[in-house]
Coordinates of C-alpha atoms in Angstrom, one line a residue:
M1 CA -18.0 -7.7 -7.4
L2 CA -17.7 -5.8 -4.6
A3 CA -21.6 -5.5 -3.5
N4 CA -21.4 -9.4 -3.0
F5 CA -18.8 -9.3 0.3
P6 CA -20.4 -9.2 3.6
P7 CA -20.9 -5.9 5.1
H8 CA -18.0 -6.5 7.9
F9 CA -15.5 -6.6 4.9
G10 CA -16.4 -2.7 4.2
A11 CA -16.4 -3.2 0.7
T12 CA -18.9 -0.6 0.1
F13 CA -18.5 1.5 2.6
T14 CA -19.1 4.7 0.8
K15 CA -21.9 4.3 -1.7
T16 CA -20.1 5.3 -4.5
L17 CA -17.1 3.2 -5.7
H18 CA -14.4 4.1 -8.2
S19 CA -12.1 1.6 -10.5
K20 CA -9.9 4.1 -11.3
P21 CA -8.4 7.5 -10.3
E22 CA -10.2 10.2 -11.0
G23 CA -12.3 13.7 -9.5
S24 CA -10.5 14.1 -5.9
T25 CA -8.1 11.1 -6.1
D26 CA -6.4 12.3 -9.7
P27 CA -3.2 13.0 -9.2
V28 CA -2.6 15.6 -11.2
T29 CA -5.3 17.9 -9.2
N30 CA -3.8 16.7 -6.1
R31 CA -0.9 19.5 -6.3
L32 CA 1.8 18.5 -3.1
P33 CA 3.9 20.9 -1.7
S34 CA 6.6 22.2 -3.3
N35 CA 9.4 20.5 -1.1
F36 CA 7.4 17.0 -0.8
V37 CA 9.3 13.8 -0.2
V38 CA 8.1 10.3 -0.4
V39 CA 9.3 6.8 0.2
I40 CA 8.1 4.2 -2.0
T41 CA 9.5 0.9 -1.2
G42 CA 8.4 -2.0 -3.9
A43 CA 9.0 0.3 -7.0
G44 CA 10.3 -1.5 -9.5
K45 CA 8.9 -4.9 -9.1
K46 CA 8.0 -6.0 -12.5
L47 CA 7.0 -9.9 -13.9
D48 CA 6.4 -10.7 -17.7
D49 CA 6.5 -6.6 -18.2
L50 CA 3.8 -6.2 -15.6
P51 CA 4.5 -3.7 -13.2
G52 CA 3.5 -3.7 -9.5
Q53 CA 1.6 -1.7 -7.3
G54 CA 4.5 0.4 -6.4
Y55 CA 5.6 1.5 -9.6
Y56 CA 1.7 3.1 -10.1
T57 CA 2.5 5.0 -7.0
A58 CA 5.7 6.2 -7.8
I59 CA 4.0 7.3 -11.1
A60 CA 1.1 8.9 -9.4
Y61 CA 3.6 10.8 -7.2
A62 CA 5.4 12.3 -10.1
K63 CA 1.8 13.7 -11.9
A64 CA 1.3 15.3 -8.4
G65 CA 4.4 17.3 -8.5
A66 CA 6.3 15.3 -5.6
H67 CA 9.9 17.2 -5.3
G68 CA 11.7 13.9 -4.2
I69 CA 10.8 10.4 -5.2
S70 CA 12.8 7.8 -3.2
I71 CA 12.0 4.4 -5.3
S72 CA 13.3 1.1 -4.1
S73 CA 13.2 -2.5 -4.8
R74 CA 15.1 -6.0 -5.4
T75 CA 16.3 -5.4 -9.1
Q76 CA 18.0 -2.3 -10.4
S77 CA 17.4 -3.0 -13.9
D78 CA 13.7 -2.3 -13.1
L79 CA 14.1 0.4 -11.0
D80 CA 15.9 2.2 -13.6
K81 CA 12.8 1.8 -16.0
T82 CA 11.0 3.0 -13.2
K83 CA 13.0 6.0 -12.9
A84 CA 12.8 7.1 -16.5
D85 CA 9.1 6.6 -16.6
I86 CA 8.7 8.9 -13.5
L87 CA 11.6 11.4 -15.2
K88 CA 9.3 11.7 -18.5
I89 CA 6.4 12.8 -16.5
N90 CA 7.9 15.4 -14.7
P91 CA 11.5 15.9 -15.3
K92 CA 12.3 18.0 -12.1
V93 CA 11.4 15.3 -9.9
D94 CA 14.5 14.5 -8.0
V95 CA 14.6 10.5 -8.3
L96 CA 16.7 8.1 -5.9
S97 CA 16.8 4.8 -6.8
Q98 CA 18.2 2.2 -4.5
V99 CA 18.3 -1.9 -4.6
C100 CA 16.3 -2.8 -1.4
D101 CA 15.2 -6.1 0.1
V102 CA 12.6 -5.3 2.7
T103 CA 13.2 -8.5 4.6
K104 CA 16.7 -7.6 5.6
D105 CA 17.1 -4.9 8.5
A106 CA 20.3 -3.6 6.8
D107 CA 19.0 -2.8 3.5
V108 CA 16.4 -1.0 4.9
R109 CA 18.7 0.9 7.4
K110 CA 20.9 2.0 4.7
L111 CA 18.1 2.9 2.7
A112 CA 17.2 5.4 4.9
A113 CA 20.2 6.4 5.8
E114 CA 20.5 7.2 1.9
V115 CA 17.1 9.4 2.2
K116 CA 17.9 11.5 5.1
S117 CA 21.8 12.2 3.3
H118 CA 20.1 12.6 0.1
F119 CA 16.9 15.0 0.5
G120 CA 17.0 15.5 4.5
R121 CA 13.3 15.0 5.0
V122 CA 10.6 12.5 4.5
D123 CA 7.1 13.9 4.1
A124 CA 5.5 10.2 3.4
V125 CA 6.3 6.7 3.4
V126 CA 4.5 3.8 0.8
S127 CA 5.4 0.8 2.4
S128 CA 4.3 -1.5 -1.2
A129 CA 6.7 -4.4 -1.2
G130 CA 4.4 -7.5 -1.1
H131 CA 4.3 -10.8 -1.9
T132 CA 1.9 -13.9 -2.1
T133 CA 2.5 -17.2 -3.4
D134 CA 1.5 -19.0 -6.8
Y135 CA -1.1 -21.7 -7.5
I136 CA -0.4 -25.2 -7.1
D137 CA -1.0 -27.3 -10.4
K138 CA -0.9 -23.7 -11.9
D139 CA -0.5 -25.1 -15.1
T140 CA -3.7 -27.2 -14.9
E141 CA -7.5 -26.7 -14.9
N142 CA -7.2 -27.1 -11.1
R143 CA -5.1 -25.1 -9.8
R144 CA -5.4 -23.2 -6.6
F145 CA -3.6 -21.8 -4.0
P146 CA -1.9 -23.5 -1.3
R147 CA -4.9 -25.0 1.4
G148 CA -5.1 -23.4 5.0
A149 CA -2.0 -24.4 7.7
V150 CA -1.2 -27.8 5.9
E151 CA -0.5 -26.4 2.5
D152 CA 2.7 -23.7 3.8
E153 CA 4.4 -23.6 0.3
G154 CA 5.9 -20.3 0.7
F155 CA 4.5 -19.4 4.1
D156 CA 7.9 -18.0 5.7
H157 CA 9.0 -15.6 2.3
I158 CA 5.4 -14.0 2.1
V159 CA 5.4 -13.3 6.0
A160 CA 8.7 -11.9 5.5
V161 CA 7.8 -9.7 3.3
N162 CA 4.2 -8.6 4.1
L163 CA 5.3 -8.5 7.8
I164 CA 8.9 -8.1 9.0
G165 CA 9.4 -6.1 5.7
S166 CA 6.7 -3.8 6.4
H167 CA 7.8 -3.5 10.0
N168 CA 11.4 -3.0 8.7
I169 CA 10.2 0.2 7.0
A170 CA 8.3 1.5 10.0
K171 CA 11.2 0.9 12.5
H172 CA 13.6 2.8 10.2
F173 CA 11.3 5.6 8.8
I174 CA 9.2 6.8 11.6
P175 CA 12.3 8.8 13.1
L176 CA 12.7 10.5 9.7
L177 CA 9.0 11.4 9.6
A178 CA 9.0 12.5 13.1
Q179 CA 11.8 14.9 12.2
T180 CA 9.6 16.3 9.4
K181 CA 7.9 18.1 11.6
D182 CA 6.1 20.7 8.7
G183 CA 5.6 17.8 6.7
V184 CA 2.7 15.5 6.8
Q185 CA 4.2 12.7 8.5
S186 CA 2.6 9.6 6.8
F187 CA 3.1 6.2 7.0
V188 CA 0.8 4.1 4.5
N189 CA 1.0 0.2 4.5
I190 CA -0.8 -1.5 1.4
T191 CA -2.6 -4.1 2.7
S192 CA -5.7 -6.1 1.4
M193 CA -9.2 -6.6 1.8
A194 CA -8.2 -10.2 2.0
S195 CA -6.6 -9.5 5.4
L196 CA -10.7 -10.0 6.5
L197 CA -10.9 -13.6 4.9
P198 CA -11.4 -16.5 7.3
T199 CA -10.9 -19.2 4.7
S200 CA -7.5 -19.5 1.9
Q201 CA -10.0 -20.4 -1.1
M202 CA -9.5 -17.1 -2.6
T203 CA -5.6 -16.0 -1.1
P204 CA -3.4 -18.2 0.6
L205 CA -3.1 -18.0 4.7
A206 CA 0.2 -16.7 4.8
F207 CA -1.0 -13.7 2.8
N208 CA -4.4 -13.1 4.2
I209 CA -2.5 -13.2 8.1
S210 CA 0.4 -11.2 7.0
K211 CA -1.7 -8.4 6.2
L212 CA -4.0 -8.9 9.0
A213 CA -0.8 -8.4 11.6
A214 CA 0.4 -5.7 9.0
N215 CA -3.3 -3.8 9.6
R216 CA -3.0 -4.2 13.7
M217 CA 0.6 -2.5 13.3
V218 CA -0.7 0.3 11.7
E219 CA -3.1 1.0 14.5
S220 CA -0.1 0.5 17.0
M221 CA 1.7 3.0 14.9
Q222 CA -1.1 5.1 15.5
A223 CA -1.2 4.8 18.7
D224 CA 2.8 4.3 19.8
H225 CA 3.7 7.2 17.9
G226 CA 0.7 9.6 17.8
D227 CA 2.2 12.0 19.8
E228 CA 5.4 12.0 17.5
G229 CA 3.2 13.3 15.0
I230 CA 3.1 10.3 13.2
L231 CA 0.2 9.0 10.7
A232 CA -0.6 5.6 9.5
F233 CA -2.8 4.2 7.4
S234 CA -3.3 0.6 6.0
L235 CA -5.0 0.9 2.3
H236 CA -6.7 -1.3 0.4
P237 CA -5.0 -1.0 -3.2
G238 CA -8.4 -2.4 -4.8
S239 CA -8.5 -5.2 -7.6
A240 CA -5.7 -4.8 -10.5
L241 CA -3.9 -7.0 -12.4
T242 CA 0.0 -7.2 -11.2
P243 CA 2.4 -9.1 -11.0
G244 CA 1.7 -10.7 -7.5
S245 CA -2.1 -11.2 -8.8
R246 CA -1.4 -11.9 -12.5
L247 CA -2.8 -15.8 -12.0
H248 CA -6.0 -14.8 -11.4
S249 CA -6.5 -12.5 -15.2
T250 CA -8.5 -15.4 -16.5
T251 CA -10.9 -14.0 -13.8
K252 CA -13.6 -10.6 -13.5
V253 CA -12.1 -9.9 -10.4
L254 CA -9.5 -7.7 -11.2
S255 CA -11.0 -5.0 -13.3
D256 CA -9.3 -2.2 -11.3
D257 CA -7.2 0.3 -12.9
P258 CA -3.7 -0.5 -11.6
A259 CA -3.1 3.6 -11.5
L260 CA -6.5 3.6 -8.8
C261 CA -4.0 3.0 -5.6
G262 CA -1.5 5.7 -6.4
G263 CA -4.0 8.3 -7.4
F264 CA -5.5 7.5 -3.9
C265 CA -2.3 7.9 -2.2
T266 CA -1.7 11.2 -3.6
W267 CA -5.4 12.5 -1.6
L268 CA -4.3 10.6 1.6
T269 CA -0.9 12.4 1.9
K270 CA -1.6 15.5 0.2
E271 CA -2.2 16.9 3.9
R272 CA -2.4 15.8 7.3
R273 CA -5.5 13.4 7.5
E274 CA -5.3 12.4 11.6
W275 CA -9.1 11.4 11.7
L276 CA -7.9 8.6 9.4
S277 CA -5.2 7.7 11.2
G278 CA -4.9 4.2 12.0
R279 CA -7.6 3.0 10.4
Y280 CA -8.2 0.6 7.1
V281 CA -9.4 2.6 4.0
S282 CA -10.0 1.1 0.3
S283 CA -8.7 2.9 -2.8
N284 CA -12.4 1.9 -4.3
W285 CA -14.1 4.4 -1.6
D286 CA -15.1 7.5 -3.0
V287 CA -13.2 10.6 -0.9
D288 CA -15.8 12.9 -0.8
E289 CA -18.4 10.8 0.6
L290 CA -15.2 9.5 3.1
A291 CA -14.6 12.4 4.4
S292 CA -18.6 13.4 4.8
M293 CA -18.5 10.7 7.4
K294 CA -15.8 11.7 9.5
D295 CA -17.6 12.8 12.7
D296 CA -19.3 9.3 12.7
I297 CA -16.0 7.4 12.1
V298 CA -14.2 9.5 14.7
E299 CA -17.1 8.9 17.1
H300 CA -17.8 5.3 16.9
D301 CA -13.8 4.7 16.0
K302 CA -14.8 2.7 12.9
L303 CA -12.2 1.2 10.1
K304 CA -10.4 -0.8 12.6
M305 CA -10.0 -4.4 13.5
R306 CA -12.1 -5.5 16.4
M307 CA -13.7 -8.5 17.8
V308 CA -17.6 -8.7 17.5
V309 CA -19.1 -9.8 21.2

């Protein structure tokens, strides 16, 4: 499937591709420092008993031995389930659970204050809260996403969660990351390959452009806050069945293990990776091959949003 995308999508940037966490992205092998604290938003989302990407990311950090995990979402009952599953894997993890709507600046400000008070440090932030819209005529064989700029059902809310929400998280957590001088100081924004799509055929326009804008925000975070030690990454999570993508379940597109992204995150934030900061990366890529391309990536400033001229 990935081989069918045009080269500029970067789907096959590494020759070896993965659909599950394994080898260097297996969280069990990515042992984190003993004081490591990670903040994960969108960590409790569930629909029809289907966990979201943030849930699997929290589980991955528990397997990697994180000291503290902050989980947040809009629903307390989902957070309770996530917390219980984390503690089953690693009873020693200090889990801070808090309801937070990332589109509300006051909620994110309160979350950051609670994290600072409880842990006193933040090593990594994974901005995983995201949203897309349902199909039009979803109960018929003609179901499809809203098309273009005319059918804008849910447009404002999608942009609010995917872009404004990510900005709110960056706004309130960059200062905490900057204060953690002995940490990796990493901000990971979960994006999508859809940010490169020029059409709303596969995913709606609001989703595509909000993710594209968030990619650019990550580049700006590196440029504007790199001197404070901040590392920022846009991470495509792969194609897995989650609450946001469940309507694709009848296709062959969603074949990746939903744990893929979380495993990649533990590799990405296990140590400082300045050479990847400000860039787009994909959970499907082989990280050992990616590391072997380090000099070329830096020299030619690859994996960034650019106009082709």
